[in-house]
Each structure stands twice: as C-alpha cells, then as structure tokens.
PDB file of C-alpha atoms in Angstrom:
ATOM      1  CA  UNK A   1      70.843  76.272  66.799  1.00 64.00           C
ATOM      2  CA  UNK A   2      69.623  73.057  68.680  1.00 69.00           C
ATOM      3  CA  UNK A   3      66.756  71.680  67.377  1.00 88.00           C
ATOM      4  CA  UNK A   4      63.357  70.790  69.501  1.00 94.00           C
ATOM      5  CA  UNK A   5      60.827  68.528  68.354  1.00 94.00           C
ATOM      6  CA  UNK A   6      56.880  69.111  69.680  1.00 96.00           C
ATOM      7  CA  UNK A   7      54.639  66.296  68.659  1.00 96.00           C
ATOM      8  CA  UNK A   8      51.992  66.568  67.283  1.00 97.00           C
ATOM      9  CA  UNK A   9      51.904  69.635  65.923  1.00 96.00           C
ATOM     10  CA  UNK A  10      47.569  69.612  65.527  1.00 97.00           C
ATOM     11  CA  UNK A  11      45.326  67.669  68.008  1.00 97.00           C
ATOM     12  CA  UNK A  12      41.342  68.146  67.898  1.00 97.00           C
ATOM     13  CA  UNK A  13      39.921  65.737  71.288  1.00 96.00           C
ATOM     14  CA  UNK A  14      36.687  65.191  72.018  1.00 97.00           C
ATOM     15  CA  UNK A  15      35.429  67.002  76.199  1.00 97.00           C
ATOM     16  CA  UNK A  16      36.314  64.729  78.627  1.00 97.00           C
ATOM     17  CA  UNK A  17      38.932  62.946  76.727  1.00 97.00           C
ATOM     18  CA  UNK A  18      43.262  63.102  77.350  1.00 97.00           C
ATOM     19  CA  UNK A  19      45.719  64.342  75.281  1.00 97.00           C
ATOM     20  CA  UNK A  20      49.453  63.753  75.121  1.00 97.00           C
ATOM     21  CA  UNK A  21      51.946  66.049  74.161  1.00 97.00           C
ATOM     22  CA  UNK A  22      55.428  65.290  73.480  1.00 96.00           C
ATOM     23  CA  UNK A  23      58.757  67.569  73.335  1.00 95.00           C
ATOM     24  CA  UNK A  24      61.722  66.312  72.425  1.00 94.00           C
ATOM     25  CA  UNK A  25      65.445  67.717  72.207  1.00 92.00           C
ATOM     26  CA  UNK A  26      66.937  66.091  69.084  1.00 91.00           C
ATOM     27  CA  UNK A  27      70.732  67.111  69.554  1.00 86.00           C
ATOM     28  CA  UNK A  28      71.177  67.794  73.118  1.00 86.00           C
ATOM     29  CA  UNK A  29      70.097  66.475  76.577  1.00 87.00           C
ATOM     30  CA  UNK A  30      68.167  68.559  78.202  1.00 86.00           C
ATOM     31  CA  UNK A  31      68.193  68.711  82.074  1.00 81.00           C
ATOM     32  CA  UNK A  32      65.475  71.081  82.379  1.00 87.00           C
ATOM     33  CA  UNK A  33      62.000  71.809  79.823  1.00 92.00           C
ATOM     34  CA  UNK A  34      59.711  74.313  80.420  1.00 93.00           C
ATOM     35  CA  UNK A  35      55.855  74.456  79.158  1.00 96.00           C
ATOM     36  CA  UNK A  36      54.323  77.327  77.799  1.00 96.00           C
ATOM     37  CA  UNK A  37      50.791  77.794  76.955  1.00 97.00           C
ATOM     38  CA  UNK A  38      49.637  81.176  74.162  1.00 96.00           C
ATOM     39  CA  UNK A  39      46.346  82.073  73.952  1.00 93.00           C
ATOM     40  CA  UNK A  40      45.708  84.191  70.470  1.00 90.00           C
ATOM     41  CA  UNK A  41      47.234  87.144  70.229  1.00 88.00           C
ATOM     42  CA  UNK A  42      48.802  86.817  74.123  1.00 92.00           C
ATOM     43  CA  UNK A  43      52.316  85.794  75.107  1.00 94.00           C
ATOM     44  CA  UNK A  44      53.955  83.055  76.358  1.00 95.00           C
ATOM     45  CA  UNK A  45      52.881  82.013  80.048  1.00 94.00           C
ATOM     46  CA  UNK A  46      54.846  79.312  81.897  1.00 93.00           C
ATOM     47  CA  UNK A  47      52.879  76.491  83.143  1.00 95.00           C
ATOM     48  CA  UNK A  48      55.517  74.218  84.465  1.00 94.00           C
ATOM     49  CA  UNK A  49      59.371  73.872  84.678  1.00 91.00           C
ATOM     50  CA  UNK A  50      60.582  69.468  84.148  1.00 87.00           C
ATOM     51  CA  UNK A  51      63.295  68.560  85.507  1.00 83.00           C
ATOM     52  CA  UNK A  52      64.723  65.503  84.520  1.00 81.00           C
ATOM     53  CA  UNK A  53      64.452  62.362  87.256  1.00 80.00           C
ATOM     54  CA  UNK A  54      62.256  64.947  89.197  1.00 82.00           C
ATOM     55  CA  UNK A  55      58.683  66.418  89.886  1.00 86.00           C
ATOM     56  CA  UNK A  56      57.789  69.260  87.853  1.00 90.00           C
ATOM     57  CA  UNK A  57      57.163  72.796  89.097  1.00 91.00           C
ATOM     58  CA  UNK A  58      54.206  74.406  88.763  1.00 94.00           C
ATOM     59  CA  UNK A  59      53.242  77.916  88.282  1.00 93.00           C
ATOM     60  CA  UNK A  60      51.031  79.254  90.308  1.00 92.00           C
ATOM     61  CA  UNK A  61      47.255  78.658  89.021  1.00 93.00           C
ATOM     62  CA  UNK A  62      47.834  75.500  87.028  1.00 95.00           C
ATOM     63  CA  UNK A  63      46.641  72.672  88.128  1.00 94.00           C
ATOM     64  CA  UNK A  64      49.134  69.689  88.354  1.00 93.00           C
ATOM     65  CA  UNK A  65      46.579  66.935  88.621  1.00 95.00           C
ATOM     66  CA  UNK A  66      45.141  68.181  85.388  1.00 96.00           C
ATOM     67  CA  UNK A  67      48.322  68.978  83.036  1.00 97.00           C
ATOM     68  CA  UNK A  68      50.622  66.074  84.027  1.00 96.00           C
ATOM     69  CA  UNK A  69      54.415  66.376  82.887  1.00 94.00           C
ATOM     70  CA  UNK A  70      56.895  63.848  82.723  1.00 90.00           C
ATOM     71  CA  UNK A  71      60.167  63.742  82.264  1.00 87.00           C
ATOM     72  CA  UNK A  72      61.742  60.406  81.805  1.00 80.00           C
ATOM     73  CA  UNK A  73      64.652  61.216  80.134  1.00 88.00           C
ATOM     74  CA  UNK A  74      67.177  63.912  79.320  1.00 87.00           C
ATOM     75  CA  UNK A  75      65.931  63.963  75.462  1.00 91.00           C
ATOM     76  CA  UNK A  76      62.128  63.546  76.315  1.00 92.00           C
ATOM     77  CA  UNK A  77      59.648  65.513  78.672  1.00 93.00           C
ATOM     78  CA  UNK A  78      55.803  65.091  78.248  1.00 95.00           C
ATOM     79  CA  UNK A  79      53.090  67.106  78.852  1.00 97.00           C
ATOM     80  CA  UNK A  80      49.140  65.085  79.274  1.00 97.00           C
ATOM     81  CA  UNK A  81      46.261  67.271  79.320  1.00 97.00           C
ATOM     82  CA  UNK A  82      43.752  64.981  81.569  1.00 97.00           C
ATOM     83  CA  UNK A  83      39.711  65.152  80.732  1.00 96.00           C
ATOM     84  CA  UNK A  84      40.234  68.495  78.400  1.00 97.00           C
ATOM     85  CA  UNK A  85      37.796  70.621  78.081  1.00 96.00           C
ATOM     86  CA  UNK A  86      36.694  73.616  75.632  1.00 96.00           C
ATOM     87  CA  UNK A  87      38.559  75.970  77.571  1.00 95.00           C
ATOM     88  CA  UNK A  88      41.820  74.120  77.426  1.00 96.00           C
ATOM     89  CA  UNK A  89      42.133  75.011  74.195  1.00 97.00           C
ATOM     90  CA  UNK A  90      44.924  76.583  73.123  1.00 96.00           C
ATOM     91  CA  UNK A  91      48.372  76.440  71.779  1.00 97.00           C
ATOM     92  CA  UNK A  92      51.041  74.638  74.054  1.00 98.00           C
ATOM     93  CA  UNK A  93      54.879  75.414  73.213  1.00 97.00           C
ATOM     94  CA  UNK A  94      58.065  73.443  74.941  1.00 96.00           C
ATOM     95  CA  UNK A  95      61.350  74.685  75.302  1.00 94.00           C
ATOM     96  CA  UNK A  96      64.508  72.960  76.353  1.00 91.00           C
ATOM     97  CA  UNK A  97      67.827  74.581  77.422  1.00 84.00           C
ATOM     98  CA  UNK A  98      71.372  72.627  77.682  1.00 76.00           C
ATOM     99  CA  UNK A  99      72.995  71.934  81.002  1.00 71.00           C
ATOM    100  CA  UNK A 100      75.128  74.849  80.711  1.00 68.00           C
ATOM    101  CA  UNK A 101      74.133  76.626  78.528  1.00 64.00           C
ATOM    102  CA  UNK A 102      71.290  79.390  79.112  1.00 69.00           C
ATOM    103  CA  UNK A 103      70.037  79.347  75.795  1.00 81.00           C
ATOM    104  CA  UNK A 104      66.595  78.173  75.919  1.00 84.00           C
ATOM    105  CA  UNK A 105      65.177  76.336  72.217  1.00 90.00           C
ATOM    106  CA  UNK A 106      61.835  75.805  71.699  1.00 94.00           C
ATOM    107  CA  UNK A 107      59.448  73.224  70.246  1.00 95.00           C
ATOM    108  CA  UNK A 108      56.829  74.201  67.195  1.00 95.00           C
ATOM    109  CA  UNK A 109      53.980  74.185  69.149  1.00 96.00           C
ATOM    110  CA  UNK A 110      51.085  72.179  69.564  1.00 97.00           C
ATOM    111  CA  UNK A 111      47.580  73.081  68.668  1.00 97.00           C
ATOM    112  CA  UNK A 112      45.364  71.614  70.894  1.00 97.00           C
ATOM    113  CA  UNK A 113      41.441  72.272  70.061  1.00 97.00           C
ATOM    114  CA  UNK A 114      39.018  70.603  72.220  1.00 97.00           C
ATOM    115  CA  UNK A 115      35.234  70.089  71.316  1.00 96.00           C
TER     116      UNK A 115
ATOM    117  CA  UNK B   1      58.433  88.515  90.627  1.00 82.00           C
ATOM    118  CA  UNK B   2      59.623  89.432  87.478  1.00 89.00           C
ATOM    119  CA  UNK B   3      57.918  91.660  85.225  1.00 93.00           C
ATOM    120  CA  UNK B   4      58.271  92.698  81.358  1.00 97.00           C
ATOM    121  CA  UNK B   5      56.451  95.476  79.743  1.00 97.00           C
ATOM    122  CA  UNK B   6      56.720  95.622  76.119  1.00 98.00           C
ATOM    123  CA  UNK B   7      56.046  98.240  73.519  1.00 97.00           C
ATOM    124  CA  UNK B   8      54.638  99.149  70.815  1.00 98.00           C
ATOM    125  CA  UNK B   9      52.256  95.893  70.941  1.00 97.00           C
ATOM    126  CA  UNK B  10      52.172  96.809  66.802  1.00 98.00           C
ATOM    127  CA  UNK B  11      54.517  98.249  64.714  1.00 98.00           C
ATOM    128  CA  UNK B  12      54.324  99.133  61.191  1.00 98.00           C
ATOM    129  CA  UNK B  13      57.128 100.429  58.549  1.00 98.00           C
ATOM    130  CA  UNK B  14      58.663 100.230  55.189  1.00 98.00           C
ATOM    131  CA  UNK B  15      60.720  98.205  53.611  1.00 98.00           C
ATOM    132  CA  UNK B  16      64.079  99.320  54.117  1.00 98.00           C
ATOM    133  CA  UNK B  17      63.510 101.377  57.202  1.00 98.00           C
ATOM    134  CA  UNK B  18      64.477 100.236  60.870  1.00 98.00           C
ATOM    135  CA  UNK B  19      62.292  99.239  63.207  1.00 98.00           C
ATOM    136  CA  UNK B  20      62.842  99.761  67.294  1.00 98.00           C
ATOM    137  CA  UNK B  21      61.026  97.160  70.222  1.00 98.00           C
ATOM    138  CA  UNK B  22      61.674  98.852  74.231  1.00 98.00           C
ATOM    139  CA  UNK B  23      61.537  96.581  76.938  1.00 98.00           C
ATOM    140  CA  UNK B  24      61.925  97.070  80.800  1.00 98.00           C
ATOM    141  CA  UNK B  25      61.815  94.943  83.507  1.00 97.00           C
ATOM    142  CA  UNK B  26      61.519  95.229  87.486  1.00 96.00           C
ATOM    143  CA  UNK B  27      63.685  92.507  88.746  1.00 93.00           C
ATOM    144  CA  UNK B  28      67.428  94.121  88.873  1.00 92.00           C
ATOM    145  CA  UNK B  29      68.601  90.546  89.071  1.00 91.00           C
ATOM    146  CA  UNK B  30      68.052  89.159  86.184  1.00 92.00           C
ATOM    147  CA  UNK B  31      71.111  88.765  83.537  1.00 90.00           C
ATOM    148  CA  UNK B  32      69.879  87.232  80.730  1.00 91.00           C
ATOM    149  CA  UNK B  33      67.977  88.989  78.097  1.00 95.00           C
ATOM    150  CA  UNK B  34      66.619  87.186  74.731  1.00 95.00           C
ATOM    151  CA  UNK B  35      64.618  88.017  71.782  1.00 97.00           C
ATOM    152  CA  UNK B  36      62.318  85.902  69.815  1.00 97.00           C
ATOM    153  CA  UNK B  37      60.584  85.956  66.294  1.00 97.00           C
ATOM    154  CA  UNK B  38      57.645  84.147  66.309  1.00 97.00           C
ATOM    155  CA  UNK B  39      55.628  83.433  63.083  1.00 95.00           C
ATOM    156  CA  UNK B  40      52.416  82.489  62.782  1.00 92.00           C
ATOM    157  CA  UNK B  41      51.356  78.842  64.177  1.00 91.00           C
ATOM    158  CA  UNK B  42      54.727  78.399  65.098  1.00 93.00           C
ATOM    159  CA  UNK B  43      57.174  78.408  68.127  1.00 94.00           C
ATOM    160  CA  UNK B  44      59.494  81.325  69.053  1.00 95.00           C
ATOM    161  CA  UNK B  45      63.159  81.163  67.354  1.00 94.00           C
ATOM    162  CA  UNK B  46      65.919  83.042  69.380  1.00 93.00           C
ATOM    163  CA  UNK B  47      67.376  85.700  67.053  1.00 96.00           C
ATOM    164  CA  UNK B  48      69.429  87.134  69.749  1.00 96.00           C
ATOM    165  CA  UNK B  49      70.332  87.977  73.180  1.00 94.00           C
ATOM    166  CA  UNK B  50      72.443  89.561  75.703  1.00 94.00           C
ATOM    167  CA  UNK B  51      74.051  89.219  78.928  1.00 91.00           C
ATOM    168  CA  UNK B  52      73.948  91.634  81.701  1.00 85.00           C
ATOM    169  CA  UNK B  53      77.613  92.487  81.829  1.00 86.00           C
ATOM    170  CA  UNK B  54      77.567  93.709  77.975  1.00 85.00           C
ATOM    171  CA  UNK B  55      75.415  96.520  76.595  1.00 92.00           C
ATOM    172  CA  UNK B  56      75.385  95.964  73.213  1.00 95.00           C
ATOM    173  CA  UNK B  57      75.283  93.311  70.720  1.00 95.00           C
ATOM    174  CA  UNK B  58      75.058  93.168  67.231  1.00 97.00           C
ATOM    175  CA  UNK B  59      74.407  90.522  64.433  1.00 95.00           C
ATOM    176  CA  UNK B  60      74.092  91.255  61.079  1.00 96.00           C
ATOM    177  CA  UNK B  61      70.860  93.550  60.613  1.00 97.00           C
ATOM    178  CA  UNK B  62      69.823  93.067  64.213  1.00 98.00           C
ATOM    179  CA  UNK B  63      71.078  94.861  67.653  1.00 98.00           C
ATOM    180  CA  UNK B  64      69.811  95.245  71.038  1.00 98.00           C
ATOM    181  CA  UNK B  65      70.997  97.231  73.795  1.00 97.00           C
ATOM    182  CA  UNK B  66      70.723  96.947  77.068  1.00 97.00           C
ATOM    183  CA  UNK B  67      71.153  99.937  80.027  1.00 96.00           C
ATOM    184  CA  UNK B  68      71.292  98.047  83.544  1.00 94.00           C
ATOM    185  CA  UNK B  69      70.529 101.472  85.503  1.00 94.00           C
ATOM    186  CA  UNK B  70      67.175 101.882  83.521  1.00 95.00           C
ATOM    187  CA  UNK B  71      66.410  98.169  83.330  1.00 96.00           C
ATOM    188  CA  UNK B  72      65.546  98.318  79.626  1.00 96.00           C
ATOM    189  CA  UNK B  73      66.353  96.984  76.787  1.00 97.00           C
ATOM    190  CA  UNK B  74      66.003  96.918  73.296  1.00 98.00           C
ATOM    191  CA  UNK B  75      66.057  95.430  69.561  1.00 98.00           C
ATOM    192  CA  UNK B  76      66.832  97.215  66.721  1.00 98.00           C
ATOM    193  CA  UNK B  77      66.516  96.143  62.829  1.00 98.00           C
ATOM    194  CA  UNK B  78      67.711  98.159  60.078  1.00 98.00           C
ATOM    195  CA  UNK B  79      67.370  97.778  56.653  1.00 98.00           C
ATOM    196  CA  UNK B  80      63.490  95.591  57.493  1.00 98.00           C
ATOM    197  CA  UNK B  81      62.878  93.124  54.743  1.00 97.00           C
ATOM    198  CA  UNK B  82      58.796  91.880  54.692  1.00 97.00           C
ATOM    199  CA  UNK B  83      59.911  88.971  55.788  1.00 97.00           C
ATOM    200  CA  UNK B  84      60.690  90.314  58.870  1.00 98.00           C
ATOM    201  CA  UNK B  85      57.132  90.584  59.559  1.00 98.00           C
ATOM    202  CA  UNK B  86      56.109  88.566  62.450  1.00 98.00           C
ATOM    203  CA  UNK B  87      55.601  89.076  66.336  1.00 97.00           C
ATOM    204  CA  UNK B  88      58.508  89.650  68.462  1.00 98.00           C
ATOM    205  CA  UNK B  89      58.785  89.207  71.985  1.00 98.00           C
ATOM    206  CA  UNK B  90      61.590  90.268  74.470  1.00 98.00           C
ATOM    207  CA  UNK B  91      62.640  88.097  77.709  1.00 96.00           C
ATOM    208  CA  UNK B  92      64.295  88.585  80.801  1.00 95.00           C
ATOM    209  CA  UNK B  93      65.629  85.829  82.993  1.00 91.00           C
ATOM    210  CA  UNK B  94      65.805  86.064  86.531  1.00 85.00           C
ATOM    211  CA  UNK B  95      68.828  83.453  88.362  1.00 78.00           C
ATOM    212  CA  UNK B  96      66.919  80.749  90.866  1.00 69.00           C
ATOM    213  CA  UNK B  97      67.544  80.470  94.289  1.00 60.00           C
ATOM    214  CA  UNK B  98      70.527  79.218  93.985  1.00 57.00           C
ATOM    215  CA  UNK B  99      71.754  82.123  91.928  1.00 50.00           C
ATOM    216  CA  UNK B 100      72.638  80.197  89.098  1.00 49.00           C
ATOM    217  CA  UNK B 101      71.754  80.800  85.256  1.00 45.00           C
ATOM    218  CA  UNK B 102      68.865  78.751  85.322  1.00 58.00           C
ATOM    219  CA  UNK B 103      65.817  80.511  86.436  1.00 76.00           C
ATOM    220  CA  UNK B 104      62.818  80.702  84.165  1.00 83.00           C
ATOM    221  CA  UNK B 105      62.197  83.466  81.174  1.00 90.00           C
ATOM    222  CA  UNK B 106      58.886  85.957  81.933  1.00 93.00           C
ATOM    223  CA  UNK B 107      57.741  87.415  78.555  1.00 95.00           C
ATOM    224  CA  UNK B 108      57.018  90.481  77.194  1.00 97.00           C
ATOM    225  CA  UNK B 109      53.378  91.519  75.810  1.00 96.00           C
ATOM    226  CA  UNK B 110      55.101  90.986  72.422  1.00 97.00           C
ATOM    227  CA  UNK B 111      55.355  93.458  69.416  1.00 98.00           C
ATOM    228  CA  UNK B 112      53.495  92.544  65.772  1.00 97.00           C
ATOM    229  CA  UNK B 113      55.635  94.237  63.141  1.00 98.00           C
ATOM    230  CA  UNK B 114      54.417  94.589  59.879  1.00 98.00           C
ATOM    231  CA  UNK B 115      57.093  96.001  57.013  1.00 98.00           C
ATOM    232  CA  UNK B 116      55.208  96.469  54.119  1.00 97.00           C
ATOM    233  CA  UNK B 117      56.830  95.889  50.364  1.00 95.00           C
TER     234      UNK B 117
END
C-alpha cells in the first residue's frame, strides 16, 4: 500500500509553547489529508479535512486559530498546535487518500505530550 | 451525520479460532466501508474494505460482509494467530455534497482483540 510519513513520531513541549506536525505522502500526491486526534483507549475523531491550494475544514468544536493546517503541496500537509497546553495532549494521526482513489493511508502518529 | 456503533469493544479467543467485529451505521448513503488494525503507538493500517454494491469480500484469513438493508457490516478472521492481537476499528464513508467518493470516514468505538497462544 502507499506509504505516509508523520513526523515526528514523539514531541514533549513545554505550556504555552507551538508544535509542528508534519504528514507526508511518500509515493503519491495527495489532494486531500485529513487529521485525526485518539485519546487512550478512544477512536479516531476528525479534526480537520486539507485540501491542497485551499483552507482546511474544520470539524465542529476545534478551534482553527489554535490547530493551524497547511497544505502547501500535494505531498505535504501540516498540522501546528499554537500555545499547547496539558490538555492538548494526545496522539495526532494523518491520513492521505489519492485523487481517485478512496483508499485513505495513514501516517504513524504523533505523540504529542505537553507539560 | 454519520454514525458507527461498534461491538464487542473487547474480544478475547484462542489461537486458531475465528473471531467476529459487527458494525452498523445510520447514514444509508454511505458506500465505502474499511477496516483497520491498529497496534499499539501506531497508526491504523487498512486490512480491508468493501464497496456498497458488493456484499462480500474475502482475503486470505480475513472477510467482511456487508447487508445494505440492515446497514451493518462485518469482519471475520479465521484461523486467529496472536499476532492478530491488536484493536480494530470499522469505518463507513459517507459521499460529500457533491456526491462523489470523497467524503470523510466516521469511526467505530473500535474492538481490542486478544488471541491468546
């Protein structure tokens, strides 16, 4: 299957501080990337949909101005948690799905503990 | 929206026997149906899925079904290995606005199977 790259794959931040995450599609271009946030032992919720060359869709609930995603390219979307906090913790998964395909791939994860 | 409910949220077996997840889902219009394995500390890996014109597909140990009418569906692994061991979760995909494909996944609760040697 394709393969999607999540960098990094561990980040502990100090309150107050930003954090970038990255997702990349290694073997495809990917119109369209979705973030996912898991909190232990929960599923997968959808934070945002990234369109390529566009703004990114939010889910209802998440705020925009404080989880910023970018996506620049058709191989790279980002994801910036702005002034974390303790209760941003948690672990943050992309996926990416081909143009026409409806397969959707997903990153390792990121583990993103702040203190 | 859409919603998945999931069950059992644990599931424990033998090596060797099979091992059945149940999903349903409200939204009749979503067509696109995919499980995941997800191991600890790690991202979900599509082990299969299924499209809402076909009710069954097989590869290898693993199946799933699907009934339309019902709006469930299900995996099924024979022959579990303890490697299998890991939590699964079931998808359903509901088309955008423009009816299209590409409309976003809603989860299940997921399942935690354990197959024990």
């Amino acid at each position: 299957g394709a393969v999607v790259s999540q960098h990094p794959s561990r980040v502990i931040c100090k309150s107050g501080t930003s954090v970038k995450i990255e997702c990349r599609s290694l073997d495809f271009q990917a119109t369209t990337m979705f973030w996912y946030r898991q909190f232990p032992k929960q599923s997968l919720m959808l934070m945002a949909t990234s369109n390529e060359g566009s703004k990114a869709t939010y889910e209802q609930g998440v705020e925009k101005d404080k989880f910023l995603i970018n996506h620049a390219s058709l191989t790279l979307s980002t994801l910036t948690v702005t002034s974390a906090h303790p209760e941003d913790s948690s672990f943050y998964i992309c996926s990416a799905r081909r143009p026409v395909n409806t397969e959707a791939f997903f990153g390792q994860g990121t583990r993103l503990t702040v203190v | 929206g859409e919603n998945v409910e999931q069950h059992p949220s644990t599931l424990s077996v033998q090596e060797g026997d099979s091992a059945v997840i149940k999903c349903t889902y409200s939204d009749s219009a979503s067509n696109y149906f995919p499980w995941y394995k997800q191991e600890l500390g790690k991202g979900p890996q599509l082990i299969i899925d299924i499209r809402s014109n076909v009710g069954e597909k097989k590869d290898q140990r693993i199946a799933v079904t699907l009934n339309k009418t019902a709006k469930h569906f299900s995996l099924h692994i024979t022959e579990t290995q303890p490697e299998d061991s890991a939590v699964y979760f079931c998808a359903a995909r509901t088309p955008n606005a423009g009816g299209t494909s590409y409309g976003k996944l809603t989860f299940g609760q997921g399942t935690i199977l354990t197959v024990h040697p």
